[in-house]
Structures are given as structure tokens and as C-alpha cells.
Amino acid sequence: MKKQTKIPEGVEVRYTEPGDAKYLKEWLMEPGILRWFPMVDELEIDDAAVRWIAFSRYKCSLTITKNGVPCGIATLYLQPYKKLIHQCEFGIIVGQGHRNEGVGTYLMNSIMHLAKENFKIEVIHLQVYAENPAMRLYTRFGFKEFGRQDCWIKEEDRYVGRVFMERFLK
């Protein structure tokens, strides 16, 4: 696992709570962020937030706070089947005003630690828009591309692909 970096000042990590959904919705509604997610309107964002936050009941979702205010969430999408429990997908989001401050790095370290230590996850994976600059973060954390879908999202008259990435947790 990646060496733990210095904790940014005022930053803490806790389990996600249902009330964090309002922050998740706010971050997803940011025009610069929504571009990297498949939702298109508030109704779809509400649905996505409910699904994302629902995993909090399993204590497999972490919220990072800065000076007590949520600024990012990462969630493990645990598998219910015995043959699949060694692996899981995860999602991560950091609010616009907290990027490039070490918050995302700390959240990535924390969610990978939770996956390995609490849930014995061996392989963690994600899917990301093919053009998303977050791919640099995932690559820095040792994620490798294992697949691609070129025509995943249709935005007006163009298709946008997605990249599947994974990492073994040692």
C-alpha cells in the first residue's frame, strides 16, 4: 500500500453518515465535476447520492472533513457474493474548493487501508471517464488500466469512453 502521507492541517476522516448526502449532491452538481459523471440533472444526482450514501450502513464509506466540514467521500461498493468478496469497485469525490491540497491523496490512502484491513479486499478497481484528469491520481497510486469501453456515454452527438483500472492491495 502507498506510504501514508502527511495529514493536511485540519483534516480528519470518519465513516460516512446519511447527512453527508447533501454535500455529495452539492459536489456532484458542480458543473466542472458533473462533467465526469453520467448523471445529467438533479433527479439523477439525487438517485446517485442515495445509492452512494446507502453503503454507509456497512461502514465501507469514508468522509473526509476539513475543519469539521465534509470535503470529500470515498465509498467501497462491496460485493454480496462469496466468490466476489475479494474485490470491489470504489468511488471517490473531492469538493471543488479542496482539490490539490492533499485531501484526495489522504482519502485514497484511507479508503485503500479500509478495504484491505477491514474487508480483506485484495483487488480494488474503478471506472473513470477516458478524458478525466483524475486518472493521473489513480496511476500515481499504482492503478493499472485493464479495459476500456469507447462508447459508454452519449453526450449529444458524441460518445465518451471509460477506462477500467485496478490495483492489488498487498
Short mmCIF file of N, CA, C and O in Angstrom, two decimals, residues 1 16 40 81 95-96 98 103 111 155 161:
data_model
loop_
_atom_site.label_atom_id
_atom_site.label_comp_id
_atom_site.label_asym_id
_atom_site.label_seq_id
_atom_site.Cartn_x
_atom_site.Cartn_y
_atom_site.Cartn_z
N MET A 1 0.85 -1.18 0.00
CA MET A 1 0.00 0.00 0.00
C MET A 1 0.89 1.24 0.00
O MET A 1 1.99 1.22 0.52
N THR A 16 -18.77 7.70 6.75
CA THR A 16 -19.80 8.50 6.12
C THR A 16 -21.12 8.32 6.87
O THR A 16 -21.44 7.21 7.33
N VAL A 40 -27.24 13.66 -15.43
CA VAL A 40 -27.44 14.89 -16.21
C VAL A 40 -28.28 15.94 -15.51
O VAL A 40 -28.25 17.11 -15.90
N TYR A 81 -21.52 -11.54 -2.87
CA TYR A 81 -21.33 -12.94 -3.24
C TYR A 81 -19.94 -13.42 -2.83
O TYR A 81 -18.94 -12.74 -3.07
N GLY A 95 -14.65 17.78 -3.09
CA GLY A 95 -15.30 19.05 -3.44
C GLY A 95 -14.32 20.02 -4.09
O GLY A 95 -13.12 20.01 -3.80
N GLN A 96 -14.85 20.85 -4.95
CA GLN A 96 -14.05 21.76 -5.77
C GLN A 96 -13.05 22.59 -4.98
O GLN A 96 -11.91 22.75 -5.37
N HIS A 98 -11.40 21.96 -2.45
CA HIS A 98 -10.45 21.19 -1.65
C HIS A 98 -9.52 20.33 -2.49
O HIS A 98 -8.83 19.47 -1.95
N VAL A 103 -5.99 16.46 0.12
CA VAL A 103 -7.20 15.84 0.64
C VAL A 103 -7.49 14.54 -0.12
O VAL A 103 -7.77 13.51 0.49
N ILE A 111 -9.15 5.00 2.11
CA ILE A 111 -10.11 4.02 1.58
C ILE A 111 -9.40 2.72 1.23
O ILE A 111 -9.96 1.63 1.43
N GLU A 155 -23.16 11.91 -25.16
CA GLU A 155 -23.44 13.30 -24.83
C GLU A 155 -23.74 14.03 -26.13
O GLU A 155 -22.83 14.27 -26.92
N GLY A 161 -15.74 7.61 -23.75
CA GLY A 161 -15.37 6.28 -23.26
C GLY A 161 -15.09 6.27 -21.77
O GLY A 161 -15.05 7.31 -21.11
#
